[in-house]
Coordinates of C-alpha atoms in Angstrom, one line a residue:
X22 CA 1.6 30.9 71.1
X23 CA 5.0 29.5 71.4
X24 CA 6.0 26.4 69.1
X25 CA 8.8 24.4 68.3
X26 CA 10.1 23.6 64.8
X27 CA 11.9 20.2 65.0
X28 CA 13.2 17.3 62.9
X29 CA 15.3 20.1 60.7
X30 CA 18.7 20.5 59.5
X31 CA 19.1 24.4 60.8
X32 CA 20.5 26.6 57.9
X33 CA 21.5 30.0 60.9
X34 CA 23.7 31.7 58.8
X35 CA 26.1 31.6 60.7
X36 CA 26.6 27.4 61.0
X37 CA 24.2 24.4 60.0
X38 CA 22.7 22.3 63.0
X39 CA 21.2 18.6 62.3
X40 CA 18.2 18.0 64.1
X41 CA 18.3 21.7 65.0
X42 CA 15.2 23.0 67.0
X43 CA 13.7 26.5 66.1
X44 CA 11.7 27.6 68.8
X45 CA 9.0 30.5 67.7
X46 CA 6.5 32.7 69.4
X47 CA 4.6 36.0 68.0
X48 CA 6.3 36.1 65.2
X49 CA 9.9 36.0 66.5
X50 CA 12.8 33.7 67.1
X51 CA 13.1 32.9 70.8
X52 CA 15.9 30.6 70.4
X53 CA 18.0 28.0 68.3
X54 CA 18.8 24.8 70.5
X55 CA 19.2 21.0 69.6
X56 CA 17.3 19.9 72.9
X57 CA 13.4 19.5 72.3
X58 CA 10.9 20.8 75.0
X59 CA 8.3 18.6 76.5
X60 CA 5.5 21.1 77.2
X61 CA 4.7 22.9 73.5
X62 CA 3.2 22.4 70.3
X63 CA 5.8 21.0 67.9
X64 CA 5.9 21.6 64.3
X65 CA 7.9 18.6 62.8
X66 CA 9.9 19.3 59.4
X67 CA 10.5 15.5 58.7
X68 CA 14.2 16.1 58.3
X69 CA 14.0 18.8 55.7
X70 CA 15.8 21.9 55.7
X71 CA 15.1 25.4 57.3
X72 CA 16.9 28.8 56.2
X73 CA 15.7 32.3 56.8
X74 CA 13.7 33.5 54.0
X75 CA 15.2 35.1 51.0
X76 CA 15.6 39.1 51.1
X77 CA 14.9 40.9 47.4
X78 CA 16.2 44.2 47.7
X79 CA 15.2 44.8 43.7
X80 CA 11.6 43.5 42.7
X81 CA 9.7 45.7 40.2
X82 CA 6.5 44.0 40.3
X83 CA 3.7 41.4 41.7
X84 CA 1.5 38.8 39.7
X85 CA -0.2 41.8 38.2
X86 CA 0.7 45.2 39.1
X87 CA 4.1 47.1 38.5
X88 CA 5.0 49.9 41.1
X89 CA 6.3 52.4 38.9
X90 CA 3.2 52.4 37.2
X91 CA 0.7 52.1 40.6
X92 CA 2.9 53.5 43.2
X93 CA 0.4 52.7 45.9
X94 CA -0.6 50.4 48.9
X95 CA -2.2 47.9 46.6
X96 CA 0.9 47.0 44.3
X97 CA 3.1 46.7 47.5
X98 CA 0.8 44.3 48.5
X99 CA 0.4 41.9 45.3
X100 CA 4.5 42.5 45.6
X101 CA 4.9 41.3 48.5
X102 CA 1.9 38.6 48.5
X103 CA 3.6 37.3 45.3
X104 CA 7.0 37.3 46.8
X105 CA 6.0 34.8 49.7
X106 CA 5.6 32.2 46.5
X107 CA 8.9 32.0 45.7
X108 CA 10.5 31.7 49.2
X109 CA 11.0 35.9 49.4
X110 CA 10.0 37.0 53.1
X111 CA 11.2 40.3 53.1
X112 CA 11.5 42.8 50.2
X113 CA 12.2 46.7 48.9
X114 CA 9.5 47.2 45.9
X115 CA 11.4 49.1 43.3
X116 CA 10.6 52.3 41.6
X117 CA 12.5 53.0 38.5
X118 CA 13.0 56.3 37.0
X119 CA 10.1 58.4 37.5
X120 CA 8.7 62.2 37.7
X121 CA 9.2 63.7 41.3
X122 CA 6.2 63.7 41.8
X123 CA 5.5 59.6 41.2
X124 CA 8.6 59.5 43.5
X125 CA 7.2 61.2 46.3
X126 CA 4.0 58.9 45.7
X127 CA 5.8 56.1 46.0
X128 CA 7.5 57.0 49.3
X129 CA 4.4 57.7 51.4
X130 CA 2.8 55.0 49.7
X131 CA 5.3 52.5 51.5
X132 CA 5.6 54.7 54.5
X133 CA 1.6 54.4 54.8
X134 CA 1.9 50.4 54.3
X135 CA 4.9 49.7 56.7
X136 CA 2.5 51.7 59.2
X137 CA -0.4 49.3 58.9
X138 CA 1.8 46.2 58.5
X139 CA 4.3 45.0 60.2
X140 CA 5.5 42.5 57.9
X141 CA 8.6 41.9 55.5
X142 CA 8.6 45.2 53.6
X143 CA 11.4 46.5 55.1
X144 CA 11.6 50.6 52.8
X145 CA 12.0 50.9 49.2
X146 CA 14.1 50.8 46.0
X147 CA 14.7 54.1 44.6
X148 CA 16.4 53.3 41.0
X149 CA 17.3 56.4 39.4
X150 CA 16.3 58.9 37.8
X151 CA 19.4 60.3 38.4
X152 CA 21.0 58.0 36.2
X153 CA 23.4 58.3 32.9
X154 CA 21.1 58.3 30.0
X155 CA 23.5 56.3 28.0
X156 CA 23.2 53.2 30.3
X157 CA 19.8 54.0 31.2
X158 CA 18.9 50.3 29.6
X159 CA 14.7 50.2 30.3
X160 CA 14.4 53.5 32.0
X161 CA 12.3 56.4 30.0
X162 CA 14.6 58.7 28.6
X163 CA 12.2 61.3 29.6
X164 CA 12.9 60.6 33.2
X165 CA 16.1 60.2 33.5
X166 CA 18.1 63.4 34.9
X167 CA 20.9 65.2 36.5
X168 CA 19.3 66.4 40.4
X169 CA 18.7 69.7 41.6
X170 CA 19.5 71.0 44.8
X171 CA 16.1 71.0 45.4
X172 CA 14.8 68.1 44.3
X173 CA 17.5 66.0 45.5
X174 CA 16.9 67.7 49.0
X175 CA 13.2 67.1 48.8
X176 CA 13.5 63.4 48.2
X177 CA 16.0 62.9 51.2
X178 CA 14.2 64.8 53.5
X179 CA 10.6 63.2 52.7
X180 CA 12.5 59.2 52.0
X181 CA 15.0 58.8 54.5
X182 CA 13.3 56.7 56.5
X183 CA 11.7 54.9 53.6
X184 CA 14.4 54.9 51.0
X185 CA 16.8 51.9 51.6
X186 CA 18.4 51.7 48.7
X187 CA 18.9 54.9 45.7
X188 CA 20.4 53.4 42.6
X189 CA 22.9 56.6 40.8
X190 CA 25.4 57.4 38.4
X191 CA 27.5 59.3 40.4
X192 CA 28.9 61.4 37.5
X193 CA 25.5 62.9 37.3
X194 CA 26.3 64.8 40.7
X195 CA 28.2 67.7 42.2
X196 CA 30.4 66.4 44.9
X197 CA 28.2 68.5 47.2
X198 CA 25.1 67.0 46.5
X199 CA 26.9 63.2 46.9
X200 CA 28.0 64.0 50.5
X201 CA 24.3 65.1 51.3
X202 CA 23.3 61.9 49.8
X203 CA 26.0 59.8 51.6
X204 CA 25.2 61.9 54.8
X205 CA 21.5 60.7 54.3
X206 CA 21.9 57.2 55.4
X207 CA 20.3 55.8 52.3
X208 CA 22.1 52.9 50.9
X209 CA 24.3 54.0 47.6
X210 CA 24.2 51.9 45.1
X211 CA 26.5 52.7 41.9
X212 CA 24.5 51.6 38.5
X213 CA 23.1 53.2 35.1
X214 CA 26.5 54.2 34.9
X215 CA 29.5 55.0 32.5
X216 CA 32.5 55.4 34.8
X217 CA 35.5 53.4 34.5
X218 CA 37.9 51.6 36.8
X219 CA 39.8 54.8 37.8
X220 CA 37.1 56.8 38.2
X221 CA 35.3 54.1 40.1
X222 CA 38.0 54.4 43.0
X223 CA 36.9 58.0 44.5
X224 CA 33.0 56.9 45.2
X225 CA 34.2 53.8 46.5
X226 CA 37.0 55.5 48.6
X227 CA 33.6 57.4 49.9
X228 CA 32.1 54.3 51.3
X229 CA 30.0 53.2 48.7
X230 CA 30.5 49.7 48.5
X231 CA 27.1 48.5 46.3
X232 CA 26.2 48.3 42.9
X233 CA 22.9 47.8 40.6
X234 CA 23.4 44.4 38.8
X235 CA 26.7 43.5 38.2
X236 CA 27.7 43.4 34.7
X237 CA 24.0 44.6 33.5
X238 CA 24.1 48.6 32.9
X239 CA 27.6 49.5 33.2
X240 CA 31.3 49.9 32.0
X241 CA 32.4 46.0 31.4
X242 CA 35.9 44.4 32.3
X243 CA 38.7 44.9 29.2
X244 CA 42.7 44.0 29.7
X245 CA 43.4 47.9 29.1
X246 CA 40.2 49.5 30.5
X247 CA 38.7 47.1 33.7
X248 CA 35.8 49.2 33.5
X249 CA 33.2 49.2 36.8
X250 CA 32.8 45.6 36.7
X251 CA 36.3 45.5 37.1
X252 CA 36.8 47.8 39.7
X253 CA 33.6 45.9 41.6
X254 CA 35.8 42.6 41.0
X255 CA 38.9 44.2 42.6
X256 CA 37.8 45.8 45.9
X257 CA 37.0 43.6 48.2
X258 CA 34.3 45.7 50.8
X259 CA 31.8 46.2 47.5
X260 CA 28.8 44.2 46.9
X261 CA 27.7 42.5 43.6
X262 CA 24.3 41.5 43.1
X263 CA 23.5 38.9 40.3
X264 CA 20.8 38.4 38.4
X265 CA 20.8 34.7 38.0
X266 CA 18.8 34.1 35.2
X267 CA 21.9 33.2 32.3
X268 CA 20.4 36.4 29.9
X269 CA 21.3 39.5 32.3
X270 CA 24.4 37.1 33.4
X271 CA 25.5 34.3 31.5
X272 CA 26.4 31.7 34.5
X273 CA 30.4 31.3 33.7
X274 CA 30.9 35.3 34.0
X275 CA 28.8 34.8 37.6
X276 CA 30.7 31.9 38.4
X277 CA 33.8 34.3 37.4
X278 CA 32.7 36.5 39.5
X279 CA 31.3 34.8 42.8
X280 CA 35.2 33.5 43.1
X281 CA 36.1 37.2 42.9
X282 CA 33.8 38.4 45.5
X283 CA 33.1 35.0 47.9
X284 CA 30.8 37.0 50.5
X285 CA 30.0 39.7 48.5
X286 CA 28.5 38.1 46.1
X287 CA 24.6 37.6 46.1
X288 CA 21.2 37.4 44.3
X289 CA 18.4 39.9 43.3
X290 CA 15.6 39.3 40.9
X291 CA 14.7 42.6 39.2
X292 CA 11.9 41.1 38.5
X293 CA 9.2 43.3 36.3
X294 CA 6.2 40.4 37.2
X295 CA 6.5 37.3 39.4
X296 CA 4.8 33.7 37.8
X297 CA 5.2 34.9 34.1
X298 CA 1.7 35.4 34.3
X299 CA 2.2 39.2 32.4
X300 CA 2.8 37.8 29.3
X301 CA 2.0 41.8 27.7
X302 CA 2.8 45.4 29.5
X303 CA 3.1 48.9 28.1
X304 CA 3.4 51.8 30.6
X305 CA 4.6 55.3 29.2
X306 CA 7.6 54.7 26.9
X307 CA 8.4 51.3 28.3
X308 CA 7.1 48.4 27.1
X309 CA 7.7 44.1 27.9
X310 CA 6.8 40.8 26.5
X311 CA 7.3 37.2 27.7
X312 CA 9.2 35.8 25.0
X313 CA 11.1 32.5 25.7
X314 CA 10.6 33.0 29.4
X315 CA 12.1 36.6 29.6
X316 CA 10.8 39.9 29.0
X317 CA 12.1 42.3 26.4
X318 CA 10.8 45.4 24.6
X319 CA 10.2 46.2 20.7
X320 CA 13.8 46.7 20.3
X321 CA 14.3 42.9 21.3
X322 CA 16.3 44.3 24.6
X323 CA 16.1 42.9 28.0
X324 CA 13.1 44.7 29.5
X325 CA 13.6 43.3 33.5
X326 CA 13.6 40.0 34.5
X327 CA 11.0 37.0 35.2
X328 CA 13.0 35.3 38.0
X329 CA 12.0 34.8 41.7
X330 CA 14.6 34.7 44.4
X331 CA 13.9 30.5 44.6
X332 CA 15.0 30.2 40.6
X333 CA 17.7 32.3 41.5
X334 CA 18.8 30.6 44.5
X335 CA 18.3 27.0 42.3
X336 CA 20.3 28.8 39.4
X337 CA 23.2 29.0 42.2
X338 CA 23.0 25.8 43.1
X339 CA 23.2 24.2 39.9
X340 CA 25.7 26.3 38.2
X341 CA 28.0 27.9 40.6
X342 CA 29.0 24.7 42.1
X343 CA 28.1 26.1 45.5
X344 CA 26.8 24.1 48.5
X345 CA 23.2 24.3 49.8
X346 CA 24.5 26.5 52.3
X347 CA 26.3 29.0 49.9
X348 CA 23.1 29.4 47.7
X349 CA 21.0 30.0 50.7
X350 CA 23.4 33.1 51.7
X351 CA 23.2 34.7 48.7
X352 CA 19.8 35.4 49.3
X353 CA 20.0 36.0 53.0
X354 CA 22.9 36.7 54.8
X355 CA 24.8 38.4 52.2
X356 CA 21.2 40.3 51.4
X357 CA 20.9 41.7 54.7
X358 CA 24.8 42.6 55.8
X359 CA 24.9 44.9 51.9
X360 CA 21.9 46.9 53.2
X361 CA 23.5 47.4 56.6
X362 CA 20.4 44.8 58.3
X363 CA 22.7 42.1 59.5
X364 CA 21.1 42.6 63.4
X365 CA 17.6 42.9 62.0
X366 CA 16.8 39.9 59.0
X367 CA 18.9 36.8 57.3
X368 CA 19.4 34.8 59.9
X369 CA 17.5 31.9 62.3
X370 CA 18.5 34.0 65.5
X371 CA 17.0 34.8 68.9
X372 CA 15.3 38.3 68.1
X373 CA 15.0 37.4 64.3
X374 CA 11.8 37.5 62.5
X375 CA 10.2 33.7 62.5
X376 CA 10.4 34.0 58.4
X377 CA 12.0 31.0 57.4
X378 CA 12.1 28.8 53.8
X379 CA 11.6 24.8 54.4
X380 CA 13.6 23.3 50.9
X381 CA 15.1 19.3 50.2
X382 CA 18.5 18.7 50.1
X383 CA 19.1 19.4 46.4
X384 CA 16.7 22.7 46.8
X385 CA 14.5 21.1 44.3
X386 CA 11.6 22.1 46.6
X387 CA 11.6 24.9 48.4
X388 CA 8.8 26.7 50.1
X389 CA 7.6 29.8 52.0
X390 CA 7.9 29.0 55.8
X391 CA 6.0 32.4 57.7
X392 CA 5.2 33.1 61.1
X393 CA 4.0 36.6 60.4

């Protein structure tokens, strides 16, 4: 049934229209016009504000069940059932450093639910294993490991098509096995890592242009040694994803750096539960509790994060000393053009999913707008 969204100050992504007019049928964006038609139902926003909905390329877990843990159709679903909560339409559930075999689990698990759903899980995280085990922060240090041939081969060949995004340390490769990886199609993203600013330049000379959590998990920025964060801060066709919470990034270093990188720069949530309503979880070596609002382990370490994409679109707002319009592209726009989806998600355009977020003018409010 077609229907027309009116009464809305249009957020495209591209440019903002007052009393913009969203028309939607089956689930897709037919068109963005200002004129509104006589002869359909009309779906009247009151003058509030439409976006598309937020993209979380890094989400660990739902209300209650943690994917590396359950690597199955169930935990995709409380992920992504939570994620339409907090204003996230389309997400990668991520699977941190694991046995090959919970990898390959995880892979057909999303495979078999992007088969039965056509809905806003759009592939999967792969972070690590092949990580350096001195910046493996929360991973086991059981799991994390240099590939094989083999098993590096094996998880291309079965996850290319799933696999959107592989989190490495690059030093943990041949350069043999990085050009298969690169050749792959899946989505490098530089993290877990100990280069430094020079040795930063080859990958990104490769065409790697992302990285896992700026700031969190790497080398940091020093007058005589830039480290990665530096190098990230310098080259301007890299990505850096924040995690806006002021623990994993205090706000002046991410205002530092969202000045650096402009359209580079967006959100994630890493979240290990959605709602804070996990307040306890142990799973092989790693272990979280809610303590003042964020999770960390025995060692009193960071152990993920708490935030949804709305807090951390909020957190923009409030403490960048962004626009409306600028915190709303670091969770869309910017989201979809770092995973190479620009033409699929992230935008309010003719062909475009109808997955939108409805928010006030100071994003105090923001919910989950879904024609799905």
């Amino acid at each position: 049934m077609k229907q027309a969204i009116v009464n809305a100050v249009v957020h495209t992504g591209d440019e903002i229209i007052e009393n913009g007019v969203v028309i939607v049928e089956n689930g897709k964006i037919i068109s963005v016009q200002k004129e509104i038609p006589s002869d359909i139902e009309k779906i009247d926003l009151g003058g509030n504000h439409l976006s598309a909905g937020f993209i979380d390329i890094q989400i660990n877990g739902g209300e209650k069940l943690y994917f590396s843990q359950t690597p199955n159709e169930e935990t995709i679903q409380d992920i992504y059932d939570a994620s339409l909560k907090y204003g996230t339409t389309h997400v990668l559930p991520c699977l941190i450093s694991s046995s090959k075999e919970t990898i390959l689990e995880g892979i057909e698990a999303v495979r078999a639910y992007m088969k039965k759903h056509d809905n806003g899980v759009i592939g999967m995280h792969l972070e690590g294993p092949f990580l350096n085990p001195l910046r493996r922060g929360a991973h086991s240090i059981d799991q994390v490991r240099k590939p094989t041939d083999e098993e590096l081969e094996e998880i291309i060949q079965k996850g290319k098509d799933v696999i959107k995004v592989i989190t490495i340390a690059p030093e943990c490769f041949t350069e043999e096995q990085l050009n298969k990886l690169i050749e792959s199609g899946i989505t490098i993203s530089i993290g877990h890592t100990t280069i430094t600013h020079k040795e930063a330049q080859p990958y990104f000379a490769k065409g790697i242009n992302l990285v896992t959590h700026l700031f969190n998990a790497m080398t940091q920025f020093g007058h005589r040694e830039p480290g990665l964060v530096g190098a990230v801060l310098e080259n301007e066709a890299v990505y850096a994803p924040v995690i806006l919470d002021g623990a994993h990034c205090d706000y002046a270093a991410a205002k530092i750096a969202y000045k650096l990188k402009q359209d580079k720069f967006f959100l994630i949530s890493d979240a290990t539960f959605l709602g804070r309503k996990v307040e306890n979880f142990k799973w092989d070596n790693f272990d979280a509790h809610l303590e003042n609002g964020f999770y960390r382990n025995d060692e009193g370490n960071l152990a993920g994060a708490t935030i949804s994409m709305t807090e951390a679109v909020q957190n923009a707002y409030n403490h960048l000393n962004v626009s409306v319009d600028e915190a709303i592209k670091m969770a869309t726009t910017r989201v979809a053009a770092a995973i190479g989806m620009q033409d699929k998600i992230g935008k309010i355009q003719a062909g475009f999913p109808a997955c939108f977020v409805q928010f006030n003018a100071d994003l105090s409010k923001i919910e989950t707008f879904n024609f799905y």
